[in-house]
Every structure is written in structure tokens, then in C-alpha cells.
Coordinates of C-alpha atoms in Angstrom, one line a residue:
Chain A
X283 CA -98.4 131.1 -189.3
X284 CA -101.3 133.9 -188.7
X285 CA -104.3 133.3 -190.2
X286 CA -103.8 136.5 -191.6
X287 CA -101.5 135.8 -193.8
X288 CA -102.1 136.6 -197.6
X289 CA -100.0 136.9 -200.9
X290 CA -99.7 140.3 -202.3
X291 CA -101.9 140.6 -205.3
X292 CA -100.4 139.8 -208.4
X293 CA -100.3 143.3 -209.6
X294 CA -98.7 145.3 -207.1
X295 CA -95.2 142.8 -207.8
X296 CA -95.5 144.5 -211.3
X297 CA -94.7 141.9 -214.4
X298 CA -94.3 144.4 -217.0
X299 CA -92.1 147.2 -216.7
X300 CA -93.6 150.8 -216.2
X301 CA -90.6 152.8 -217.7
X302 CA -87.8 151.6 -220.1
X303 CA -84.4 153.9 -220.7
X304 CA -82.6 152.5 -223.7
X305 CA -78.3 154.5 -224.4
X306 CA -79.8 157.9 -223.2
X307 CA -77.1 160.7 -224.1
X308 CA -76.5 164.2 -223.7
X309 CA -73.5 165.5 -223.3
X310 CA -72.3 169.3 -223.1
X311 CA -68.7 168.6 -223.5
X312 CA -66.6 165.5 -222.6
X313 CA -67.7 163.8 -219.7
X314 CA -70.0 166.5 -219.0
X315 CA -74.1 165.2 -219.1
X316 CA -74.8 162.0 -219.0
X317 CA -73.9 159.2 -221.4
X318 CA -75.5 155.2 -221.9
X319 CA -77.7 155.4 -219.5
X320 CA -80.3 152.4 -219.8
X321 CA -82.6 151.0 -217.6
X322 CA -86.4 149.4 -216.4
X323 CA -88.8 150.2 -213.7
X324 CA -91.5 148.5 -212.6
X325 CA -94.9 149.9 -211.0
X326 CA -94.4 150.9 -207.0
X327 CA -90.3 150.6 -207.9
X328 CA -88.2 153.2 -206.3
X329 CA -84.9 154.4 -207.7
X330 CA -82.4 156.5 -206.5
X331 CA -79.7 158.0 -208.7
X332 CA -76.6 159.4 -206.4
X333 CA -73.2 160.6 -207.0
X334 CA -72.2 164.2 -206.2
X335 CA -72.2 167.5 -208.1
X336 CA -71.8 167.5 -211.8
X337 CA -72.1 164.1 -212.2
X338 CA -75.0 164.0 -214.5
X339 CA -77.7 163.5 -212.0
X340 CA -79.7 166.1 -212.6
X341 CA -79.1 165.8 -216.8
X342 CA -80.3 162.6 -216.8
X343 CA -83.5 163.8 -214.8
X344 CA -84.7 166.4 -217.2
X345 CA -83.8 164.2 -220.2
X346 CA -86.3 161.3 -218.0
X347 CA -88.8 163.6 -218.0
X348 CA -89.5 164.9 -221.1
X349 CA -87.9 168.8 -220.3
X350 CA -85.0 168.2 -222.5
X351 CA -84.4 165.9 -225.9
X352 CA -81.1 163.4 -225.7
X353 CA -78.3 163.3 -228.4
X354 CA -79.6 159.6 -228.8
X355 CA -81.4 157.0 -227.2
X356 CA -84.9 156.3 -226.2
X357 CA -87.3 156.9 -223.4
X358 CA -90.7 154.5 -223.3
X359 CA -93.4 154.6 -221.1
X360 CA -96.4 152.4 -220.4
X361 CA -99.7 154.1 -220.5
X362 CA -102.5 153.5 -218.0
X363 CA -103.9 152.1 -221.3
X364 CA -101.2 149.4 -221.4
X365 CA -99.4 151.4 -224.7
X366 CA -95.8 152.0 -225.2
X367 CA -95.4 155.9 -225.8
X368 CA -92.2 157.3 -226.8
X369 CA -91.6 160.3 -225.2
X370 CA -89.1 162.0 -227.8
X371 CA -91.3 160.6 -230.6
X372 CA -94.4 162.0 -228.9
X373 CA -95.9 165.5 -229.9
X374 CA -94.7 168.3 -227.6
X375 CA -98.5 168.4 -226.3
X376 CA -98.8 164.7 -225.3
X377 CA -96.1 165.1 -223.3
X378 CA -97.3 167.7 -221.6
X379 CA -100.9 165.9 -220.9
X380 CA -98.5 162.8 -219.3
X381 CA -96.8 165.4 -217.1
X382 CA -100.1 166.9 -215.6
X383 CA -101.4 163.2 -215.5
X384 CA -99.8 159.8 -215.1
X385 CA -96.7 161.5 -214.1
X386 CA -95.2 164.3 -211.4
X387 CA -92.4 166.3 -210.7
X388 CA -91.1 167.4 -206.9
X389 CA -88.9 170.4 -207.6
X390 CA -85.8 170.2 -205.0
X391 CA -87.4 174.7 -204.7
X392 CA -91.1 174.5 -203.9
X393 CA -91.4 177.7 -205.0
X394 CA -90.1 176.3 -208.6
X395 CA -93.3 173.8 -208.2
X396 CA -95.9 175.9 -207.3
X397 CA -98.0 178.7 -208.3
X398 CA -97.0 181.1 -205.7
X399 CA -99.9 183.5 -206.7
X400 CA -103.2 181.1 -205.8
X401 CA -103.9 179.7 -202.9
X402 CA -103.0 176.2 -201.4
X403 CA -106.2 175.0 -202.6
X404 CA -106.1 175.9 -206.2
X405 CA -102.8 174.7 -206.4
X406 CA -103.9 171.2 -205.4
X407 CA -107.0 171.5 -207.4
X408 CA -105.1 172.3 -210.9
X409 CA -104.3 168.8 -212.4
X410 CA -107.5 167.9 -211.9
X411 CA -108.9 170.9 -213.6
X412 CA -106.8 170.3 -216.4
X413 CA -108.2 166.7 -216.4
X414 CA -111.5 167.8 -216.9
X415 CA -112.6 168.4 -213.1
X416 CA -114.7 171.9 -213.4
X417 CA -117.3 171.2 -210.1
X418 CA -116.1 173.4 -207.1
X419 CA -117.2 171.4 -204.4
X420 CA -114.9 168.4 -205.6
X421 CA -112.2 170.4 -206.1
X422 CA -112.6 171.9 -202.3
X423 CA -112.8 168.4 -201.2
X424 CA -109.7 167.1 -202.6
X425 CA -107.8 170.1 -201.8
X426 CA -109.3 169.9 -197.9
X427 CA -108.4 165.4 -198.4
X428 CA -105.1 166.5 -199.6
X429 CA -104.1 169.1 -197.2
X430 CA -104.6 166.6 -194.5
X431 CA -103.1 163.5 -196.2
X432 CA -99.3 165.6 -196.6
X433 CA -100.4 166.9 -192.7
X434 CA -101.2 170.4 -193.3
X435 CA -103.9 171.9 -191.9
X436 CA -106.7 172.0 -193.8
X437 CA -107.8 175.2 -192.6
X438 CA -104.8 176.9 -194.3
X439 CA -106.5 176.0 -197.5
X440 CA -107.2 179.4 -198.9
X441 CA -103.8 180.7 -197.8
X442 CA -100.9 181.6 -200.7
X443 CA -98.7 179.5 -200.1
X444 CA -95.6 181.9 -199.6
X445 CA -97.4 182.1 -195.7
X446 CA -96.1 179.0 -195.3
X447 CA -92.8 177.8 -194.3
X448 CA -90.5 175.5 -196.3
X449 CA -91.0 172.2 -195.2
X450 CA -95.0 173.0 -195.6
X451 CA -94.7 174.4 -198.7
X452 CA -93.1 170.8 -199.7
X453 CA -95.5 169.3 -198.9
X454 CA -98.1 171.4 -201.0
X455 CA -96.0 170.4 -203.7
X456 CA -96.1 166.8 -203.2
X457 CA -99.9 166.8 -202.6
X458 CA -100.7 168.7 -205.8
X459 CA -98.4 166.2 -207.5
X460 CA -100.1 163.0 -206.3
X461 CA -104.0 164.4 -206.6
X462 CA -104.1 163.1 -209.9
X463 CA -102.9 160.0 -209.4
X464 CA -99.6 159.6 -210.6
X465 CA -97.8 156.1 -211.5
X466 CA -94.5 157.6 -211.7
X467 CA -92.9 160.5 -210.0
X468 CA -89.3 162.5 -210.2
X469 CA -88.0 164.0 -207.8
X470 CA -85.3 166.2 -207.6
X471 CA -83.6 167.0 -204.1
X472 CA -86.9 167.0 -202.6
X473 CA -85.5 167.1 -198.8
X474 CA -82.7 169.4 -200.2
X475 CA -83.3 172.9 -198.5
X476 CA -84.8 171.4 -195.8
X477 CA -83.9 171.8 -192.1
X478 CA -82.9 168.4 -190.6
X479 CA -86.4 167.7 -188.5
X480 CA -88.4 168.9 -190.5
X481 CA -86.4 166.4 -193.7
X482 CA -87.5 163.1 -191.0
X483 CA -91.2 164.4 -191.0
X484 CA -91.1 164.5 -195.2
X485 CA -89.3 161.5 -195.8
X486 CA -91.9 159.9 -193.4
X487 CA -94.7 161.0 -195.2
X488 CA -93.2 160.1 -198.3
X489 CA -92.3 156.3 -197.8
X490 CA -95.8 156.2 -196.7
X491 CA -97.6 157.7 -200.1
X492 CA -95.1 155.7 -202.5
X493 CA -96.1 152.0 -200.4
X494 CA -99.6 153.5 -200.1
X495 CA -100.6 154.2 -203.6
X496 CA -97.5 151.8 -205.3
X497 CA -95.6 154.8 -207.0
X498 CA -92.7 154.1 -208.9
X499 CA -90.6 157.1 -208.5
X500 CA -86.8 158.3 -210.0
X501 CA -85.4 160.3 -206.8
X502 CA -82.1 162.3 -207.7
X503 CA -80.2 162.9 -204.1
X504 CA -76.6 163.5 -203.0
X505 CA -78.0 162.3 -199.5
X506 CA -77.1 158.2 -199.1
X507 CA -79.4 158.2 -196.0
X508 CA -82.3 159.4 -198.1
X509 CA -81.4 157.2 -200.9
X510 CA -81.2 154.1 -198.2
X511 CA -85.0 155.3 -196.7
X512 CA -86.9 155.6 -199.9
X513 CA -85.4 153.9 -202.7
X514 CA -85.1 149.7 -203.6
X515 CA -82.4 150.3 -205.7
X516 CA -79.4 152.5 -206.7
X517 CA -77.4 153.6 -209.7
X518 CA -74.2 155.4 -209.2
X519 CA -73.3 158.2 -211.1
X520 CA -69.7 159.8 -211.8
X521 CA -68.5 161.8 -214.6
X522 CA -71.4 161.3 -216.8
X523 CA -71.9 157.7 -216.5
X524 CA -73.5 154.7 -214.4
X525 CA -70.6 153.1 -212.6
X526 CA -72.3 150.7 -210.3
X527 CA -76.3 149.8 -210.2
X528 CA -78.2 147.3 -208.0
X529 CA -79.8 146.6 -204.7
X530 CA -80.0 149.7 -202.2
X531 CA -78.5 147.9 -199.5
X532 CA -76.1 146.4 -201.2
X533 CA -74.7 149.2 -203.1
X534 CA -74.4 150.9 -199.5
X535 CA -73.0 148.0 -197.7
X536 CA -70.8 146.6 -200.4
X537 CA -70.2 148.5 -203.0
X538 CA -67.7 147.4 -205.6
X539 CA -66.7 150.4 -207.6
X540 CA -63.8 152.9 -206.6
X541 CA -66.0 155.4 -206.9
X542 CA -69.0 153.8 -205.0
X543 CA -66.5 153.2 -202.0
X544 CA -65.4 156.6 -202.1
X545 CA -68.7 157.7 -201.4
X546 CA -69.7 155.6 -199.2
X547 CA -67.0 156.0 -196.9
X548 CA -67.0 159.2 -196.6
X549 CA -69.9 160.0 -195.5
X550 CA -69.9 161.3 -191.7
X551 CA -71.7 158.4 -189.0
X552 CA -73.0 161.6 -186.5
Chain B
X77 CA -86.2 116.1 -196.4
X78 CA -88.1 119.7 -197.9
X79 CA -85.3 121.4 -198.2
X80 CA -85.9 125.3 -198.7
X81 CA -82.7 127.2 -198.9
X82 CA -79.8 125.7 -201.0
X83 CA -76.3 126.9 -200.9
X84 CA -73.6 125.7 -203.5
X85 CA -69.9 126.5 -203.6
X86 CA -70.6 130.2 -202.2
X87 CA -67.4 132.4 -202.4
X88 CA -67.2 135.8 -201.0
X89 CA -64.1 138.6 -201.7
X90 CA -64.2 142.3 -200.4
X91 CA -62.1 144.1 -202.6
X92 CA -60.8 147.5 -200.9
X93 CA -59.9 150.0 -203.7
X94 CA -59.4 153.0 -201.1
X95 CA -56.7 151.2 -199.0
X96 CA -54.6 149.8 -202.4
X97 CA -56.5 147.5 -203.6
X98 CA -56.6 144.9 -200.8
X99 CA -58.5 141.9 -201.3
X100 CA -60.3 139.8 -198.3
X101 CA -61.1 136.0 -198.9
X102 CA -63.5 135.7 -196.3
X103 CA -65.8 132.9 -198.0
X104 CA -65.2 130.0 -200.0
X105 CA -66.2 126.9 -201.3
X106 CA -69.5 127.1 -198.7
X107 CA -71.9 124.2 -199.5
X108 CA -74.8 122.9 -197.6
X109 CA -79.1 123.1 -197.5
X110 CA -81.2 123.5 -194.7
X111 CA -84.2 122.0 -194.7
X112 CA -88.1 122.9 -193.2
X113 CA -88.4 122.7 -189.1
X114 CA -83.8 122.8 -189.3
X115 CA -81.6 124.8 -187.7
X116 CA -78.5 125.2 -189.3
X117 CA -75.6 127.1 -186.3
X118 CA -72.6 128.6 -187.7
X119 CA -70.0 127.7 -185.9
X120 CA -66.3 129.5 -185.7
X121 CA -63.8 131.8 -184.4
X122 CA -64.7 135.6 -184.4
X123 CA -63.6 136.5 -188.0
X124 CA -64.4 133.5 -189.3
X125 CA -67.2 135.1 -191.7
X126 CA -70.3 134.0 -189.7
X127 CA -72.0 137.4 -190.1
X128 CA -71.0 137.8 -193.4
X129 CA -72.4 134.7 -194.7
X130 CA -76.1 136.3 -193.3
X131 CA -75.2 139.5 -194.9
X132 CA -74.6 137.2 -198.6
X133 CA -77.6 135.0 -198.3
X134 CA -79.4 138.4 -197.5
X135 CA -78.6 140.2 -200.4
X136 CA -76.6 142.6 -198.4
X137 CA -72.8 141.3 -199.7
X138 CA -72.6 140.6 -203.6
X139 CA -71.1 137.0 -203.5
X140 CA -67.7 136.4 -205.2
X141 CA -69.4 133.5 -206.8
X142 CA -71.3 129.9 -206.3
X143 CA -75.1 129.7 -206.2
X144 CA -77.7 130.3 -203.4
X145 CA -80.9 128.4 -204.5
X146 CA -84.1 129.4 -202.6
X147 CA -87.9 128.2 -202.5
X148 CA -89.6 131.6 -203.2
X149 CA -93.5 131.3 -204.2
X150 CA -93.6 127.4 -205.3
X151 CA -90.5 127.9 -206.9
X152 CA -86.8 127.5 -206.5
X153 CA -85.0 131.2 -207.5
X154 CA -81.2 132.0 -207.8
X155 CA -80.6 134.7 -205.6
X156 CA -76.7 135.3 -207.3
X157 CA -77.4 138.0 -210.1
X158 CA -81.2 138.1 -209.4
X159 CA -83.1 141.3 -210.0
X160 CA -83.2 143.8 -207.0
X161 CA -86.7 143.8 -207.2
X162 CA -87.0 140.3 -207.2
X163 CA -84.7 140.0 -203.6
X164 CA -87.2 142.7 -202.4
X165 CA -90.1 140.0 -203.4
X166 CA -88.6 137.3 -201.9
X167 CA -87.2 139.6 -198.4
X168 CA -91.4 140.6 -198.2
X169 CA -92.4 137.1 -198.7
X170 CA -89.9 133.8 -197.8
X171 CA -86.2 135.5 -196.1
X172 CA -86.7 136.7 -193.0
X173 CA -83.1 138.6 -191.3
X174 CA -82.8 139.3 -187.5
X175 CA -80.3 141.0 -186.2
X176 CA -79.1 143.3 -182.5
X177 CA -79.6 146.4 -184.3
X178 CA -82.8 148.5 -184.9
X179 CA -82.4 150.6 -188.1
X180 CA -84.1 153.1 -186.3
X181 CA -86.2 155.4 -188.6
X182 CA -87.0 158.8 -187.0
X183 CA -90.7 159.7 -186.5
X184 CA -91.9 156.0 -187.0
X185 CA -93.6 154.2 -183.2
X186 CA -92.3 151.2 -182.0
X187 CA -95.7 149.5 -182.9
X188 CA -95.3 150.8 -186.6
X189 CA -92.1 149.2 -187.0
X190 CA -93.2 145.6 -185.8
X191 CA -96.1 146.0 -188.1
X192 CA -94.7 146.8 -191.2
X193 CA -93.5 143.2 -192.2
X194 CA -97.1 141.9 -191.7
X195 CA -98.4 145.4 -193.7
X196 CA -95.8 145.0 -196.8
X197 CA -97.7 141.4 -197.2
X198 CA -101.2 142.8 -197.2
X199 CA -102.1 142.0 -193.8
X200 CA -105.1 144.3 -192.3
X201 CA -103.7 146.7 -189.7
X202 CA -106.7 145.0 -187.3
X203 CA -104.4 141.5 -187.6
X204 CA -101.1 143.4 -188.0
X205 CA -101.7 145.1 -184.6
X206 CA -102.9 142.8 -182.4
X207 CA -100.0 140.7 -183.3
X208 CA -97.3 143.0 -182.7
X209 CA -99.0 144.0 -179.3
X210 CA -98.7 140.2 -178.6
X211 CA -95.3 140.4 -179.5
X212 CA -94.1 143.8 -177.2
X213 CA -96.1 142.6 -174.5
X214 CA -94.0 139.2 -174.5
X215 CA -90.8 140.7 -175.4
X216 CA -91.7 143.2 -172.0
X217 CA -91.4 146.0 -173.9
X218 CA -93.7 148.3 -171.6
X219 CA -96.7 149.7 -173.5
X220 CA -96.2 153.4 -172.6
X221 CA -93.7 153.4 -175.3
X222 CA -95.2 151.4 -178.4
X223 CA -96.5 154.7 -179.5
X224 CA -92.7 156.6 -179.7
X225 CA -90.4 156.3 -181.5
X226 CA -87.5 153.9 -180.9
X227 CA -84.9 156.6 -181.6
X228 CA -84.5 157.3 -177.8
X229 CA -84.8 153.6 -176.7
X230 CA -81.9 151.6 -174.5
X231 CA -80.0 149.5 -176.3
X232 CA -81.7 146.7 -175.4
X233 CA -85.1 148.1 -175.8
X234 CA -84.5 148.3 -179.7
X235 CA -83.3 145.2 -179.8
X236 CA -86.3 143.7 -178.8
X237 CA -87.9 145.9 -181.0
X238 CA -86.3 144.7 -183.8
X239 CA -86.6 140.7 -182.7
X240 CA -91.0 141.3 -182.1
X241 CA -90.3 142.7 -186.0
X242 CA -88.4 140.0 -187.3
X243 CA -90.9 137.5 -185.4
X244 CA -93.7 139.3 -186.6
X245 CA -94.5 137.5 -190.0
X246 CA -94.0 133.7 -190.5
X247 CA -90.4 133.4 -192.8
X248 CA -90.2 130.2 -194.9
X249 CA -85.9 130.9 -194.2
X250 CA -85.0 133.1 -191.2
X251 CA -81.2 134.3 -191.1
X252 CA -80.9 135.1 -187.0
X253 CA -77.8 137.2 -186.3
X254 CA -77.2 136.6 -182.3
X255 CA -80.8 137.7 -181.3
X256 CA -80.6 136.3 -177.8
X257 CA -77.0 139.1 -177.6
X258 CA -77.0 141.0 -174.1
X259 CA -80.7 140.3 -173.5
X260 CA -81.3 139.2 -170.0
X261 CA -82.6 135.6 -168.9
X262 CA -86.0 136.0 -169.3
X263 CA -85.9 137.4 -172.7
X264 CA -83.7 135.3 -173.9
X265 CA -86.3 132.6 -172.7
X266 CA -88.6 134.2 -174.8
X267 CA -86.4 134.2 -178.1
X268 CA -85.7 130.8 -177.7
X269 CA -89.9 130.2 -177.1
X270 CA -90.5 132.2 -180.4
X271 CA -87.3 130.2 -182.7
X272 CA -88.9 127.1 -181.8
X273 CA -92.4 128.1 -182.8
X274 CA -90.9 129.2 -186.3
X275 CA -89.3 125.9 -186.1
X276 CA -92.3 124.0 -185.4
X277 CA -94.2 126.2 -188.0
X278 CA -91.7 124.6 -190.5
X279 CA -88.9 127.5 -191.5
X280 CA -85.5 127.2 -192.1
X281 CA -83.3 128.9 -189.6
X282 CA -79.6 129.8 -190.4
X283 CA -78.2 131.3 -187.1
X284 CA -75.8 132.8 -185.1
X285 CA -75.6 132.2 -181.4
X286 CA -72.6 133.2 -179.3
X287 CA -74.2 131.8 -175.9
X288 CA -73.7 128.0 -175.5
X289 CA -76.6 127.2 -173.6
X290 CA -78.6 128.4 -176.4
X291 CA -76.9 127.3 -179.5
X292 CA -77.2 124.0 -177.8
X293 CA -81.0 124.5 -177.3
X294 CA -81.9 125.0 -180.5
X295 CA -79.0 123.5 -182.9
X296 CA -80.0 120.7 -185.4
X297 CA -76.9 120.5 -187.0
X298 CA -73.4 122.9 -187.0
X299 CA -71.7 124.2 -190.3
X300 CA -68.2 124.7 -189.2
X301 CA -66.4 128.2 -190.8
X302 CA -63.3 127.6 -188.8
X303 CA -60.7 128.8 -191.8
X304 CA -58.5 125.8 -192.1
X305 CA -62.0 124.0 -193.0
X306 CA -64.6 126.1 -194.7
X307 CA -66.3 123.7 -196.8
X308 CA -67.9 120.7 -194.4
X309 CA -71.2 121.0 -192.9
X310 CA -71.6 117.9 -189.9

């Protein structure tokens, strides 16, 4: 064995959980929403919720992030102070502060995620005003760090960013959702309107930033090879509920619901 | 005997609900252990469930039931019903799988992919790198294409690939899915070189090995999956 070798430090396995999901509900009708959803995630954990249109993907997303309040259930998360906050207990305000902070959100629409209006720059730059950051030359300097770090050219960093094409503008989103340092991240769809090439070069980046700086991240997809890249585990949604949860590879390799199979295996090998 | 990987009474069942509800027993009643510096050849017709035993013990195939007792971190851990994140810690840290085929990953270079074992466990990308160039350069993989991606690759070029990244880290229990398949002599050669350094650096294989010469070469002791007799380990 290398001389090299070392354990991981202690923290980056995670012993407490980040995110806890206790009978989340919503429904709109019968079967329509999502319904008992509960769940843990640990720091640098990556979950993937599949299951095709209407299932209740997206529903339970919003209702994740604080955007829209459950019929019942709960939604805790662990501060970078080590406190349990409940999000629908929390003050309309605080939860806005954890969504400009400890947490992002990658639109499946840049444009939906941006300010289309200011430049790339001040679109990186914004969290970190919010958090207090007023000095100009730090603010150029992360944008200019940031630019480079999703590969865009940092000399684009005064340009709006409707001058830039889709799969650059997704990036722009991603890097002014990880400036502040994020623990956990959403993501809806984020390869979703993306051309084929340029989906490898984002996913790419991506499985690099979550290792990188240990994100845990919710990722909503209808896409099983994106779900397979970037997430440790699965659950499977249908009709409003969880049918099947567990272990990314084995959910794709040996899934044991109906529905899981269904999925699975019929989805084209090109 | 330090045993590391303990396997009890292992049963596993695919259930096939899109073609009626057809139900496969292709394990049952498995029992045996391997210990430190052993390796353990599974030995039986095609169909006999060889791969899919790899694919259990991996995590991969949700057993039907039994118990799969491994040495994780000082300590002995149930994979069967274990957390997904704990079989992610114990896949970075003690269960090592290689198999023919290269999940190939587009925009990622050959030398990326050997490293990334040795970079989920902390390693420096200094040590990471000059290992994995150790390991392409033995494997005579040429260097011109470390730097590309394996996506356009021979066959056989991404198989070695994948066997300089499965050989990259030390693995207290390495699962080996014919590695020496379709590789010529002299690679082969090197495989075997590189099994009986893991062996001598005390893991636990559990392999695969079509080729006689080479089961023979490095076989401690057979398990026997032939289907009339699943359950005895000689």
C-alpha cells in the first residue's frame, strides 16, 4: 500500500445528518403532489429524485425548499451553527437569508435564475452583497475566480448575460449559486434544455464542484444517466409517492418495483 | 486466519414484473469467508451466477437474503440493509470491484479516471499521479493518450484503463470480474504481477477467471456454484 494512503477526515463522512424530511404532503387532487415523503441527507450526499412527468418531482422540490408550505409534515435543517431550523416554522425572512446563504437553487431555465439585466459579474457578486460584502475589488475578484472555476471566460465578466449561450449561461447560474458557499443545493433539470455536448461539459463541471467543496445536493431529473453520474442515491417517484429508494446503482441495476423496472428498461442504450 | 469478508447463507432472486412476474433463483444458501493474502475462484458453468455474486457483494444486486459481514474501518459492518452512504464509505475505503468494462465518462482523461480512487481517499494529486502513470505505463497504455478521454479507446484500451483504476488504491477485499478477458499475453502477465502484489499486500480477492492457466496461477482455494451444489466451498 502507497505511502500515500490516508483516511478521509472524519468530517467529510458526515455523522449527523444535514437535512431531515419527516410525511411531507401536498397534494392538489388524488394522487396529484406528492404524499409521505421522508427522508435524511448527510453533508457532500447527493440525491436524485426520478420518475417521469407529473409524478411529484418537481412538488416535492419547491415544498424542499421553502417556495411552497406542505399540507403536513416537516422540513429541518442543520445550520452552519449546528441548530435544527424548521423551515415552515421559520419566519418568511429567515428563510429567505438560508436561500441567499447556506443554500442554492439551479433553475432547469437559467434565465429563471439570473438577473438578466446586470452583468455576469454582478450576478455572481449578489449573494455576497447580500451577506454583507460591499468592497468592489472583492466582489471583481470572486466574480473574475468564479467565471473561471464554471470555465467561462473571465473576460466576459461585464457582459449581460443574455450574450451568452445556454449552456454558458448555466453555468453563470451555478457559479453565482456556489459563491457563497452553499452546503446544500437543488437543482431542478439543470442539464434539461441543454444540447447533448454541451450537457457532458456541465455534468463534468458539476461532479467536480459537489466532490470539491462536499455539497449535499437534491437533483430532480427525468434523465437516469444524469441521475447515475451525479447522485449516491435514488428515490423513485410515481403518482405522488416514493416507490423504491436506495443505492444509485442498485436502483439502476436491480430495481425491484414495477414501476422502477419500467423505467429502467425503457430507456434507449444509443 | 484474519478473515476480512464474511458471507453467510446469501440468497439472491430477480423478480421480473415486466415479463409476468417471473422469478430467477440464481443464489442460494452461499456460505464461505476469505481471509487476508486469499484468493477465493468462483468456479461454474456460464449461468451459474458467478458474476452475480460480485454484483451482490458489490452492492449492485439487493440480496434475497443471508448476511455479508465485512471488515470496514476496525470494524466488521453488515452490508445487507446498510445505508447507501455507508456502501459508498466502505466502496471508497475497503471493496475494491474490477471488471472488462470502462464506465466511460465523457470529457474525463484516461489519467483522471485512474486517479480518482486514490483522490476520493484524500490522496495528493502529486502521489495520485505518479501512481497512475506507473500504472498506464505498465499496463502499455501509450502516453499520447492519458490526457483523452477513453470514450474513443479500443476495447482493450479501456479495459486496461479500467484494471490501472481498480489497481490504483490498495483494497482490503477486491471483487475481480475476469480482468485478464481478451487481454493479450503480456498484459495478462501484468495482471497476474499486480493480483499477487494485492495479495502479498494482504487483501482479500474474490475472482472470476475464465482462463485456466491463470485461475490456476493465482487460486488459493475454489467455491464451487455449479447448481446442483451451491452451498460448499473446498
Amino acid at each position: 500500500m502507497s505511502a500515500a494512503e490516508q483516511l478521509l477526515p472524519a468530517a467529510s463522512v458526515g455523522t449527523e445528518p444535514l437535512f431531515a424530511v419527516r410525511d411531507l404532503t401536498r397534494l392538489y387532487g388524488p394522487d396529484k403532489g406528492c404524499q409521505g415523503v421522508s427522508f435524511e441527507l448527510y453533508p457532500g450526499e447527493v440525491l436524485g429524485i426520478v420518475g417521469e412527468s407529473g409524478s411529484g418531482k418537481s412538488t416535492l422540490l419547491s415544498l424542499l425548499c421553502g417556495r411552497c408550505p406542505p399540507d403536513r409534515g416537516s422540513v429541518q435543517y442543520r445550520d452552519a451553527a449546528g441548530d435544527w431550523l424548521d423551515l415552515y416554522a421559520a419566519s418568511e425572512a429567515e428563510r429567505r437569508t438560508l436561500l441567499r446563504t447556506e443554500w442554492g437553487f439551479v433553475e432547469q431555465n437559467p434565465r429563471d435564475g439570473l438577473r438578466m439585466g446586470v452583468s455576469a459579474g454582478a450576478n455572481i457578486g449578489e449573494r455576497l452583497m447580500a451577506q454583507g460584502v460591499r468592497h468592489y475589488g472583492q466582489l471583481r475578484a470572486a466574480g473574475l475566480d468564479w467565471l473561471q472555476q464554471v470555465e467561462i471566460d473571465p473576460a466576459r465578466i461585464d457582459d449581460l448575460p443574455r450574450t451568452f449561450s445556454g449552456g454558458m449561461q448555466q453555468r453563470l447560474q451555478i457559479a453565482r449559486n456556489l459563491v457563497s458557499s452553499p452546503k446544500l443545493v437543488f437543482m431542478d433539470e439543470p442539464t434539461g434544455g441543454l444540447d447533448v455536448s454541451v450537457q457532458a461539459r456541465l455534468l463534468d463541471l458539476l461532479r467536480g464542484l459537489v466532490r470539491e467543496l462536499d455539497l449535499a445536493v437534491v437533483i430532480v431529473t427525468h434523465d437516469l444517466a444524469v441521475a447515475r453520474l451525479l447522485a449516491d442515491r435514488l428515490m423513485v417517484m410515481r403518482r405522488s409517492r416514493v416507490v423504491e429508494s436506495g443505492l444509485t446503482d442498485q436502483i439502476l441495476d436491480d430495481p425491484q418495483h414495477p414501476y422502477t423496472q419500467l423505467l429502467v428498461s425503457s430507456v434507449l442504450q444509443p | 486466519m484474519n478473515t476480512l469478508i464474511e458471507v453467510r447463507d446469501l440468497a439472491k432472486t430477480f423478480t421480473l414484473h415486466q415479463q409476468h412476474g417471473v422469478s430467477l433463483q440464481v443464489l442460494r444458501g452461499l456460505n464461505f469467508t476469505v481471509a487476508a493474502g486469499e484468493c477465493l475462484v468462483l468456479h461454474g458453468q456460464s449461468g451459474a451466477g458467478k458474476s452475480t455474486l460480485l454484483r451482490t457483494l458489490y452492492g449492485n444486486y439487493l440480496p434475497a437474503g443471508g448476511s455479508i459481514r465485512i471488515r470496514h474501518a476496525g470494524d466488521w459492518l453488515e452490508l445487507v440493509g446498510a445505508e447507501p452512504r455507508q456502501v459508498l464509505a466502505v466502496r471508497r475505503q475497503t471493496l475494491g470491484y474490477v471488471s472488462q468494462f470502462l464506465r466511460v465518462i465523457p470529457r474525463v482523461p484516461a489519467l483522471e479516471v485512474v486517479m480518482e480512487p486514490a483522490l476520493a481517499r484524500g490522496w495528493t494529486r502529486v502521489d495520485a499521479e505518479a501512481r497512475a502513470r506507473a500504472l498506464l505505463t505498465r499496463l502499455n497504455i501509450p502516453e499520447r493518450l492519458w490526457q483523452l478521454a477513453p470514450g474513443t479507446f479500443s476495447g482493450g484500451e479501456q479495459q486496461r484503463v479500467n484494471l490501472a483504476r481498480g489497481f490504483m488504491v490498495g483494497w482490503p477485499v477486491m471483487l475481480l470480474d475476469e480482468p485478464t478477458a481478451s487481454l493479450d499475453e503480456a498484459n495478462a502477465g501484468v495482471v497476474l504481477e499486480l493480483i499477487d502484489e494485492a495479495k502479498a499486500a494482504g487483501s482479500a480477492l474474490i475472482g472470476i477467471f475464465h482462463d485456466r492457466a491463470i485461475r490456476e496461477a493465482v487460486a488459493d482455494r475454489y467455491l464451487d456454484m455449479t447448481q446442483e451444489d451451491l452451498a460448499h466451498a473446498s
